[in-house]
XYZ file of C-alpha atoms in Angstrom:
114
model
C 112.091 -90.225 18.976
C 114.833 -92.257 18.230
C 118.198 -91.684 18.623
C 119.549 -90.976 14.452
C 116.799 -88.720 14.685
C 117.873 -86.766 18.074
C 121.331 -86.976 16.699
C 120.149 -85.680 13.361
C 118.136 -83.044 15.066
C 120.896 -82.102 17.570
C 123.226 -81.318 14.704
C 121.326 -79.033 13.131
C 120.562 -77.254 16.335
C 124.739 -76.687 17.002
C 124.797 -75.761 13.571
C 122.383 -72.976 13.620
C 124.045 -70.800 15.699
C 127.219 -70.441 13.692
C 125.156 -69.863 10.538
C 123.378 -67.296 11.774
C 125.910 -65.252 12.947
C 128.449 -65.980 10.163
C 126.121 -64.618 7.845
C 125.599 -60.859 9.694
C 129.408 -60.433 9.560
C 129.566 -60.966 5.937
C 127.439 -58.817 5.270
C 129.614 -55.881 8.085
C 132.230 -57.417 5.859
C 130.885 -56.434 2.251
C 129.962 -52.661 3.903
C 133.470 -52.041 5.450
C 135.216 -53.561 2.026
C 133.363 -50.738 -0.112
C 133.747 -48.295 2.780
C 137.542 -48.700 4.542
C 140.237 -51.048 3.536
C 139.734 -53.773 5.353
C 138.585 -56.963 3.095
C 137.438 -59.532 4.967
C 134.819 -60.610 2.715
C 137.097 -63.500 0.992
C 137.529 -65.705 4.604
C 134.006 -64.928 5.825
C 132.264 -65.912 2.337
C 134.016 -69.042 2.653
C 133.669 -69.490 6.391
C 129.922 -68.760 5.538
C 129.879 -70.849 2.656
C 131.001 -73.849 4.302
C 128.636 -73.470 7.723
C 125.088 -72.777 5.227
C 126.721 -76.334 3.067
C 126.712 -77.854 6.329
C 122.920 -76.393 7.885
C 121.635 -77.593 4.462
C 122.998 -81.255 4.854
C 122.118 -81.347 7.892
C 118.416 -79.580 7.561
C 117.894 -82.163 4.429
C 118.786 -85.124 6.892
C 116.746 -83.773 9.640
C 114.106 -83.260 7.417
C 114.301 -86.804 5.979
C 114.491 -88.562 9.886
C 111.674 -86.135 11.481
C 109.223 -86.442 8.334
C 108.498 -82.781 8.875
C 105.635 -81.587 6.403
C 107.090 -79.434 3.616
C 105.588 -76.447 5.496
C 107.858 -77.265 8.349
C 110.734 -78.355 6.627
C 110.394 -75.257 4.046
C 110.433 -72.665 7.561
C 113.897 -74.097 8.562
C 114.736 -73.477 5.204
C 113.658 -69.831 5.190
C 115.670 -69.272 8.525
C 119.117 -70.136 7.390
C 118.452 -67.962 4.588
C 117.385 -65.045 7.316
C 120.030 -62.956 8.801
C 119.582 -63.804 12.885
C 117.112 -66.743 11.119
C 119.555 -69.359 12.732
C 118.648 -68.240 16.040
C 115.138 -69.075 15.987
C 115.705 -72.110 14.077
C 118.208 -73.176 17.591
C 115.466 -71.882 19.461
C 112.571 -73.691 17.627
C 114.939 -76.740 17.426
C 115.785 -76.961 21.267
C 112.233 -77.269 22.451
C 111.350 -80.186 20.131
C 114.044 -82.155 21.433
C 113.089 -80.832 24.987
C 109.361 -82.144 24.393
C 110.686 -85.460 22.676
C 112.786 -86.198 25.929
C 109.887 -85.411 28.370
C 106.994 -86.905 26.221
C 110.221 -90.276 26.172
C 110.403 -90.217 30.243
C 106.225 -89.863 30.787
C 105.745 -92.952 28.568
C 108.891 -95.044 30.414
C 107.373 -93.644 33.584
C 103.419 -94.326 32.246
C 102.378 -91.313 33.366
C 100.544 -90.720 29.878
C 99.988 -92.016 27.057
C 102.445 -89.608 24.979
């Protein structure tokens, strides 16, 4: 793996988490706006809008660098769109770059042929 595409990958791991849980406080937001008066929806719909703008960017450019198959590329998708989604994307995200690095040190080491 090269390093646009660890870069590439990397920032749509940090973004992930922010996503995901921006997107469960909206919606605490929306229920305590119809239910007290506290309206918090306005800041967190934009805070919310502006981290899923950035996941997609970032998802389209990992998508491009990592030639993921549409299957793939569609899940990651699916999980920003998920409340908590964003967590397993991190998750899911992590370990690829954690297999990339060790599959990169057994072939400088030529342990295998990875």
């Amino acid at each position: 793996m090269d390093i646009k595409t660890a870069s590439a990958l990397h920032r749509l791991r940090l973004i992930s988490l922010p996503e995901a849980i921006s997107f469960p406080i909206l919606l605490v937001c929306s229920v305590l706006k119809r239910t007290t008066s506290f309206d918090g929806v306005m800041v967190m719909g934009m805070v919310h809008g502006i981290l899923f703008t950035l996941y997609v960017l970032f998802w389209l450019d990992a998508w491009n660098r990592t030639k993921w198959s549409a299957k793939t590329g569609a899940l990651y998708f699916v999980l920003a769109v998920l409340p908590f989604g964003g967590f397993f994307a991190e998750r899911k995200i992590r370990r690829e770059l954690d297999d990339a690095v060790i599959a990169t040190r057994a072939r400088k080491e030529g342990v295998v042929n990875a």
